[in-house]
Tab-separated table of C-alpha atoms in Angstrom:
chain	number	residue	atom	x	y	z
A	1237	MET	CA	-49.936	116.893	175.464
A	1238	PRO	CA	-46.897	114.777	176.451
A	1239	GLU	CA	-44.942	113.008	173.755
A	1240	LEU	CA	-46.130	109.491	172.956
A	1241	SER	CA	-43.165	107.129	172.818
A	1242	ARG	CA	-42.833	104.110	170.526
A	1243	ARG	CA	-43.196	101.906	173.583
A	1244	ASP	CA	-46.442	103.641	174.589
A	1245	PHE	CA	-47.686	103.351	171.012
A	1246	LEU	CA	-47.107	99.598	170.921
A	1247	ARG	CA	-48.630	99.165	174.361
A	1248	LEU	CA	-51.783	100.963	173.226
A	1249	ALA	CA	-51.814	98.890	170.033
A	1250	ALA	CA	-51.725	95.712	172.066
A	1251	LEU	CA	-54.693	96.997	174.052
A	1252	GLY	CA	-56.664	97.219	170.821
A	1253	LEU	CA	-56.610	100.862	169.721
A	1254	GLY	CA	-57.120	101.145	165.941
A	1255	ALA	CA	-54.248	102.062	163.665
A	1256	ALA	CA	-55.850	105.276	162.437
A	1257	ALA	CA	-56.546	106.468	165.988
A	1258	LEU	CA	-52.995	105.664	167.033
A	1259	GLY	CA	-51.629	107.533	164.054
A	1260	GLY	CA	-53.648	110.584	165.037
A	1261	ILE	CA	-52.392	110.430	168.598
A	1262	LEU	CA	-48.844	110.046	167.368
A	1263	GLU	CA	-49.049	113.124	165.169
A	1264	ALA	CA	-50.761	115.166	167.884
A	1265	CYS	CA	-48.265	114.220	170.576
A	1266	LYS	CA	-45.012	114.155	168.673
A	1267	SER	CA	-42.659	116.940	169.643
A	1268	LEU	CA	-40.744	118.091	166.583
A	1269	THR	CA	-37.628	120.187	166.354
A	1270	ALA	CA	-35.942	121.479	163.242
A	1271	PRO	CA	-32.207	121.663	163.840
A	1272	GLY	CA	-29.963	123.140	161.247
A	1273	VAL	CA	-28.133	120.039	160.140
A	1274	VAL	CA	-25.381	120.916	157.749
A	1275	PRO	CA	-24.616	118.109	155.303
A	1276	THR	CA	-21.012	116.984	155.360
A	1277	SER	CA	-18.912	116.552	152.287
A	1278	ALA	CA	-18.944	113.248	150.455
A	1279	PRO	CA	-16.545	110.567	151.713
A	1280	PRO	CA	-13.348	110.045	149.773
A	1281	ALA	CA	-13.558	107.775	146.780
A	1282	THR	CA	-11.687	105.033	148.649
A	1283	SER	CA	-14.377	104.843	151.361
A	1284	ALA	CA	-17.402	104.792	149.080
A	1285	PRO	CA	-18.535	101.929	146.883
A	1286	ALA	CA	-17.471	101.910	143.262
A	1287	THR	CA	-19.737	101.054	140.389
A	1288	ALA	CA	-20.316	97.306	140.234
A	1289	ALA	CA	-18.541	95.549	137.411
A	1290	GLY	CA	-20.828	94.913	134.504
A	1291	THR	CA	-23.301	97.667	135.356
A	1292	GLN	CA	-23.729	101.069	133.822
A	1293	PRO	CA	-24.786	104.121	135.817
A	1294	SER	CA	-28.186	105.271	134.698
A	1295	SER	CA	-28.867	108.784	133.617
A	1296	THR	CA	-30.714	111.087	135.968
A	1297	PRO	CA	-34.460	110.883	135.366
A	1298	PRO	CA	-35.775	114.015	133.688
A	1299	ALA	CA	-37.328	116.690	135.837
A	1300	SER	CA	-40.708	115.958	134.296
A	1301	SER	CA	-40.666	112.516	135.935
A	1302	THR	CA	-40.789	114.086	139.390
A	1303	PRO	CA	-44.332	114.417	140.742
A	1304	PRO	CA	-45.332	118.061	141.241
A	1305	ALA	CA	-45.266	119.334	144.793
A	1306	SER	CA	-48.642	119.414	146.441
A	1307	SER	CA	-50.271	122.741	147.196
A	1308	THR	CA	-51.487	121.212	150.453
A	1309	PRO	CA	-49.184	122.033	153.397
A	1310	ALA	CA	-47.066	119.132	154.600
A	1311	ALA	CA	-48.501	117.294	157.564
A	1312	SER	CA	-45.493	117.793	159.857
A	1313	ALA	CA	-44.564	121.403	160.595
A	1314	GLY	CA	-43.884	122.334	156.989
A	1315	TYR	CA	-41.488	119.508	156.214
A	1316	PRO	CA	-41.802	117.713	152.886
A	1317	ASP	CA	-43.746	114.473	152.802
A	1318	LEU	CA	-41.057	112.827	150.717
A	1319	VAL	CA	-37.440	113.624	149.907
A	1320	VAL	CA	-35.523	112.287	146.897
A	1321	ALA	CA	-31.783	112.970	146.892
A	1322	ARG	CA	-29.913	112.165	143.673
A	1323	ASN	CA	-26.461	112.008	142.134
A	1324	GLY	CA	-24.007	111.760	144.993
A	1325	GLU	CA	-22.069	109.382	147.194
A	1326	PRO	CA	-24.190	107.377	149.658
A	1327	ASP	CA	-23.017	109.376	152.700
A	1328	THR	CA	-23.926	112.687	151.090
A	1329	LEU	CA	-27.265	111.434	149.756
A	1330	VAL	CA	-28.325	110.273	153.213
A	1331	ARG	CA	-27.210	113.431	154.981
A	1332	ARG	CA	-28.902	115.740	152.511
A	1333	ALA	CA	-32.129	113.721	152.511
A	1334	ILE	CA	-32.388	113.704	156.314
A	1335	ALA	CA	-31.489	117.384	156.516
A	1336	ALA	CA	-34.381	118.170	154.161
A	1337	LEU	CA	-36.731	116.320	156.513
A	1338	GLY	CA	-35.627	118.447	159.464
A	1339	GLY	CA	-32.479	116.702	160.594
A	1340	MET	CA	-31.898	113.523	162.568
A	1341	GLU	CA	-32.607	115.392	165.817
A	1342	ARG	CA	-36.230	115.545	164.702
A	1343	PHE	CA	-36.393	111.756	165.058
A	1344	VAL	CA	-33.807	110.850	167.705
A	1345	PRO	CA	-34.163	112.497	171.118
A	1346	PRO	CA	-31.169	112.574	173.484
A	1347	GLY	CA	-30.488	109.232	175.121
A	1348	ALA	CA	-32.847	107.313	172.830
A	1349	SER	CA	-32.417	103.642	172.045
A	1350	VAL	CA	-32.369	103.388	168.258
A	1351	ILE	CA	-32.732	100.374	165.994
A	1352	VAL	CA	-31.732	100.581	162.345
A	1353	LYS	CA	-33.337	97.831	160.260
A	1354	PRO	CA	-31.634	97.225	156.891
A	1355	ASN	CA	-32.206	94.333	154.491
A	1356	MET	CA	-29.486	91.686	154.817
A	1357	CYS	CA	-31.448	88.854	153.286
A	1358	VAL	CA	-28.663	86.443	152.333
A	1359	ALA	CA	-25.184	85.554	153.530
A	1360	TYR	CA	-23.650	85.110	150.082
A	1361	ARG	CA	-24.068	88.490	148.377
A	1362	THR	CA	-21.887	91.561	148.668
A	1363	TYR	CA	-23.604	94.927	148.367
A	1364	GLU	CA	-22.709	95.225	144.663
A	1365	TYR	CA	-25.420	92.687	143.826
A	1366	ALA	CA	-28.168	94.963	145.255
A	1367	ALA	CA	-29.682	92.196	147.367
A	1368	THR	CA	-28.668	93.887	150.616
A	1369	THR	CA	-28.818	97.483	151.790
A	1370	ASN	CA	-25.824	99.631	150.891
A	1371	PRO	CA	-23.415	99.547	153.874
A	1372	TRP	CA	-22.500	103.241	153.586
A	1373	VAL	CA	-26.175	104.209	153.780
A	1374	VAL	CA	-26.560	102.200	156.985
A	1375	GLY	CA	-23.303	103.397	158.519
A	1376	THR	CA	-24.158	107.036	157.881
A	1377	LEU	CA	-27.523	106.662	159.616
A	1378	VAL	CA	-25.769	105.158	162.640
A	1379	LYS	CA	-23.334	108.087	162.747
A	1380	MET	CA	-26.166	110.588	162.444
A	1381	ALA	CA	-28.199	108.938	165.199
A	1382	PHE	CA	-25.260	109.180	167.587
A	1383	ALA	CA	-24.612	112.778	166.542
A	1384	ALA	CA	-28.241	113.542	167.398
A	1385	GLY	CA	-27.682	112.178	170.908
A	1386	ALA	CA	-28.769	108.539	170.733
A	1387	GLY	CA	-27.844	106.486	173.755
A	1388	SER	CA	-27.480	103.295	171.722
A	1389	VAL	CA	-27.798	102.276	168.085
A	1390	LYS	CA	-28.368	98.635	167.185
A	1391	VAL	CA	-28.573	97.178	163.693
A	1392	LEU	CA	-30.302	93.876	162.985
A	1393	ASP	CA	-32.120	91.698	160.473
A	1394	HIS	CA	-33.281	88.093	160.140
A	1395	PRO	CA	-31.683	86.808	156.909
A	1396	PHE	CA	-33.498	83.960	155.165
A	1397	GLY	CA	-30.401	82.662	153.390
A	1398	GLY	CA	-27.434	81.559	155.491
A	1399	ASP	CA	-25.963	82.497	158.859
A	1400	ALA	CA	-26.878	85.949	160.187
A	1401	ALA	CA	-23.398	86.916	161.356
A	1402	GLU	CA	-22.006	85.869	157.977
A	1403	ALA	CA	-24.676	87.931	156.187
A	1404	TYR	CA	-23.790	90.935	158.325
A	1405	ALA	CA	-20.115	90.622	157.393
A	1406	THR	CA	-20.489	89.704	153.704
A	1407	SER	CA	-22.881	92.583	153.044
A	1408	GLY	CA	-20.276	95.035	154.329
A	1409	ILE	CA	-22.795	96.445	156.805
A	1410	ALA	CA	-21.096	95.091	159.942
A	1411	GLN	CA	-17.841	96.884	159.117
A	1412	GLN	CA	-19.531	100.249	158.544
A	1413	VAL	CA	-21.795	99.973	161.593
A	1414	GLN	CA	-18.955	99.030	163.912
A	1415	ALA	CA	-16.793	101.842	162.526
A	1416	ALA	CA	-19.644	104.225	163.346
A	1417	GLY	CA	-19.883	102.922	166.924
A	1418	GLY	CA	-23.069	100.923	166.459
A	1419	GLN	CA	-23.826	97.368	167.558
A	1420	MET	CA	-24.686	94.505	165.229
A	1421	VAL	CA	-27.268	92.245	166.896
A	1422	VAL	CA	-27.756	88.627	165.879
A	1423	MET	CA	-31.439	88.046	166.576
A	1424	SER	CA	-31.884	85.331	169.208
A	1425	ASP	CA	-34.744	82.905	168.721
A	1426	ARG	CA	-35.499	83.244	172.437
A	1427	LYS	CA	-36.299	86.953	172.200
A	1428	TYR	CA	-39.397	86.891	170.029
A	1429	VAL	CA	-42.633	87.914	171.731
A	1430	SER	CA	-46.092	86.755	170.708
A	1431	THR	CA	-47.781	90.022	169.818
A	1432	PRO	CA	-51.408	90.696	168.845
A	1433	ILE	CA	-52.121	92.925	165.847
A	1434	PRO	CA	-55.430	94.585	166.760
A	1435	ALA	CA	-55.935	96.250	163.356
A	1436	GLY	CA	-54.849	93.174	161.393
A	1437	LYS	CA	-57.321	91.703	158.938
A	1438	TRP	CA	-55.410	88.573	157.930
A	1439	LEU	CA	-52.365	88.642	160.224
A	1440	LYS	CA	-53.828	89.039	163.687
A	1441	GLN	CA	-50.866	87.832	165.739
A	1442	THR	CA	-47.187	87.216	165.124
A	1443	ASP	CA	-43.948	86.746	167.044
A	1444	VAL	CA	-42.043	90.053	166.964
A	1445	TYR	CA	-38.443	90.550	168.065
A	1446	ASP	CA	-38.650	92.155	171.482
A	1447	GLU	CA	-35.949	94.785	170.914
A	1448	ILE	CA	-38.081	96.240	168.129
A	1449	LEU	CA	-40.972	96.556	170.572
A	1450	LYS	CA	-38.769	98.176	173.225
A	1451	ALA	CA	-36.807	100.604	171.067
A	1452	ASP	CA	-37.513	104.317	171.307
A	1453	VAL	CA	-36.783	104.914	167.613
A	1454	LEU	CA	-36.985	102.624	164.585
A	1455	ILE	CA	-35.260	103.612	161.336
A	1456	ASN	CA	-36.253	101.361	158.438
A	1457	VAL	CA	-33.555	101.100	155.725
A	1458	PRO	CA	-34.577	98.768	152.899
A	1459	ILE	CA	-32.940	98.380	149.530
A	1460	ALA	CA	-35.192	98.764	146.500
A	1461	LYS	CA	-35.370	95.549	144.496
A	1462	VAL	CA	-37.730	93.321	142.603
A	1463	HIS	CA	-39.310	90.410	144.431
A	1464	SER	CA	-40.733	87.180	143.072
A	1465	SER	CA	-43.855	87.391	145.276
A	1466	ALA	CA	-44.293	91.092	146.101
A	1467	ILE	CA	-43.189	92.520	142.693
A	1468	VAL	CA	-41.045	95.146	144.434
A	1469	THR	CA	-39.790	95.165	147.997
A	1470	ALA	CA	-38.957	98.363	149.860
A	1471	GLY	CA	-40.043	99.827	153.212
A	1472	MET	CA	-43.260	98.017	154.081
A	1473	LYS	CA	-42.029	94.549	153.193
A	1474	ASN	CA	-38.664	95.089	154.893
A	1475	LEU	CA	-40.433	94.857	158.248
A	1476	MET	CA	-40.965	91.140	157.654
A	1477	GLY	CA	-37.392	90.777	158.898
A	1478	ILE	CA	-38.452	91.503	162.478
A	1479	VAL	CA	-40.902	88.585	162.824
A	1480	ARG	CA	-40.032	84.977	163.571
A	1481	ASP	CA	-42.085	83.289	160.845
A	1482	ALA	CA	-41.993	85.535	157.780
A	1483	PRO	CA	-42.793	82.661	155.367
A	1484	ALA	CA	-46.183	82.220	157.053
A	1485	MET	CA	-47.130	85.697	155.862
A	1486	HIS	CA	-47.088	84.549	152.241
A	1487	GLY	CA	-50.570	83.049	152.657
A	1488	ASP	CA	-51.926	86.521	151.867
A	1489	LEU	CA	-48.753	88.516	151.436
A	1490	GLY	CA	-50.091	91.946	150.526
A	1491	GLN	CA	-52.612	92.019	153.356
A	1492	ALA	CA	-50.158	90.491	155.829
A	1493	ILE	CA	-47.545	93.152	155.048
A	1494	ALA	CA	-50.092	95.911	155.577
A	1495	ASP	CA	-51.321	94.251	158.783
A	1496	LEU	CA	-47.797	94.110	160.201
A	1497	ASN	CA	-47.296	97.764	159.332
A	1498	THR	CA	-50.303	98.720	161.458
A	1499	LEU	CA	-48.348	97.439	164.463
A	1500	ILE	CA	-44.761	98.388	163.656
A	1501	ARG	CA	-44.573	102.026	162.574
A	1502	PRO	CA	-41.035	103.201	161.732
A	1503	ASP	CA	-40.211	106.745	162.736
A	1504	LEU	CA	-38.286	107.153	159.493
A	1505	THR	CA	-37.979	105.148	156.282
A	1506	VAL	CA	-34.868	105.589	154.145
A	1507	VAL	CA	-34.932	103.599	150.902
A	1508	ASP	CA	-31.530	102.730	149.452
A	1509	CYS	CA	-31.780	103.196	145.691
A	1510	VAL	CA	-28.068	103.659	145.159
A	1511	ARG	CA	-28.206	100.357	143.299
A	1512	ILE	CA	-31.496	98.641	142.547
A	1513	LEU	CA	-32.041	95.016	141.597
A	1514	THR	CA	-34.167	94.827	138.456
A	1515	ALA	CA	-34.455	91.035	138.009
A	1516	ASN	CA	-34.085	87.751	139.895
A	1517	GLY	CA	-35.061	89.232	143.251
A	1518	PRO	CA	-34.945	89.139	146.107
A	1519	SER	CA	-31.508	87.495	146.285
A	1520	GLY	CA	-30.153	88.386	142.824
A	1521	GLY	CA	-26.967	86.845	141.542
A	1522	SER	CA	-25.988	88.706	138.365
A	1523	LEU	CA	-24.397	92.128	138.196
A	1524	GLY	CA	-26.205	92.510	134.881
A	1525	ASP	CA	-29.474	92.757	136.851
A	1526	VAL	CA	-28.194	95.736	138.853
A	1527	LYS	CA	-28.919	99.329	137.867
A	1528	LYS	CA	-26.960	102.135	139.507
A	1529	LEU	CA	-29.191	105.128	140.253
A	1530	ASP	CA	-27.399	106.952	143.096
A	1531	ILE	CA	-30.699	107.856	144.782
A	1532	VAL	CA	-31.818	107.871	148.407
A	1533	VAL	CA	-35.513	108.286	149.259
A	1534	ALA	CA	-36.585	109.367	152.751
A	1535	SER	CA	-39.979	109.897	154.357
A	1536	THR	CA	-41.957	109.585	157.561
A	1537	ASP	CA	-44.721	108.093	155.365
A	1538	ILE	CA	-43.782	104.516	154.524
A	1539	VAL	CA	-46.569	104.227	151.921
A	1540	ALA	CA	-45.310	107.336	150.144
A	1541	ALA	CA	-41.728	106.037	150.216
A	1542	ASP	CA	-42.778	102.736	148.653
A	1543	SER	CA	-44.994	104.507	146.144
A	1544	PHE	CA	-42.124	106.590	144.823
A	1545	THR	CA	-39.845	103.564	144.822
A	1546	ALA	CA	-42.323	101.765	142.555
A	1547	THR	CA	-41.872	104.464	139.929
A	1548	LEU	CA	-38.148	103.657	139.698
A	1549	PHE	CA	-39.213	100.267	138.316
A	1550	GLU	CA	-41.657	101.899	135.864
A	1551	LEU	CA	-44.587	100.813	138.017
A	1552	LYS	CA	-47.493	102.701	139.528
A	1553	PRO	CA	-47.985	102.641	143.315
A	1554	ASN	CA	-51.221	100.666	143.015
A	1555	ASP	CA	-49.352	97.943	141.127
A	1556	LEU	CA	-48.134	96.919	144.586
A	1557	ASP	CA	-51.051	95.457	146.490
A	1558	TYR	CA	-49.556	96.113	149.925
A	1559	VAL	CA	-49.314	99.806	149.036
A	1560	SER	CA	-52.984	100.013	148.040
A	1561	ILE	CA	-54.055	98.013	151.083
A	1562	GLY	CA	-51.818	100.040	153.380
A	1563	GLU	CA	-53.276	103.302	152.137
A	1564	ALA	CA	-56.805	101.971	152.637
A	1565	MET	CA	-55.841	101.041	156.209
A	1566	GLY	CA	-54.661	104.572	156.938
A	1567	LEU	CA	-50.918	103.889	156.906
A	1568	GLY	CA	-50.002	106.660	154.475
A	1569	ARG	CA	-50.612	108.168	151.058
A	1570	SER	CA	-49.710	106.853	147.629
A	1571	ASP	CA	-50.809	109.659	145.284
A	1572	LEU	CA	-47.490	111.386	144.662
A	1573	THR	CA	-49.173	114.303	142.905
A	1574	LYS	CA	-50.850	115.245	146.178
A	1575	LEU	CA	-47.703	115.090	148.286
A	1576	ARG	CA	-45.061	117.701	148.905
A	1577	VAL	CA	-42.037	116.103	147.244
A	1578	GLU	CA	-38.571	117.648	147.508
A	1579	ASP	CA	-36.465	116.157	144.706
A	1580	PHE	CA	-32.947	117.419	144.134
A	1581	SER	CA	-29.394	116.588	143.090
A	1582	VAL	CA	-26.758	116.899	145.802
């Protein structure tokens, strides 16, 4: 069966195919390769972020806190369902996590157009405040996508606080992306497309940025942080940054997030837990609310990624309503004890 591209997937979704059926087609048609990606050494101390002033690095969680690997074979050619890389510089954490999932070549075919979607929510916070995705995590993903053969790599978000270009620069992401050869895209209001969500139960239509719909590969790169409405925000909620009217989704936020995720299905979710924001989210403001974990979580299952992320805040996956709803809608699995989890220190 020929490979089903992201564009074909979204076209079929618009024609009304259910999310579960589309997911089955995607798994059946996806052509997977397992290149031998060799992780590179960590960047020098001068190129990697230092511990934020006023924060203390946390100790590594005990081995007993890691969910046991499932005895059920992983869904995708023997790869783990979820990878947790700990105790290293951001560059090394990302490279080791992606290598454990089969390498970036598994996700990025030669010549592909790639979009990397971080969280750059406000224009007035540097990365130390854990309100925006770590710039070295984003930059490394851009480098890896090009190394895998990507034809283009664009990075974008729709900040809710301040000017987008300023948010890109202040976060430190623009500098790292441009150094890696990627393109920062300020999302034009003229490029949103009214898009039906056939599987949506509350959110049945929304305006989606057209480059997301056209991209061959979508890599979702949220930062893990608390949120005043969603409790914790990670992969599933991060996709709100690709729609025009995200505030409208707050009418039934958990269901709306799950609905949107039936339409936009990232090929890979990489959760930045290098620093997490433990209070006053989503925009933060105090370095005392930041906890340094030096963790990167990666998965093809966005529900699983968010479920593990919840545990870093001493929560259970079903404490997040969008996770429970998303699992019920067939978007992924939340029971970490039934997943194959590869958890290691780099």
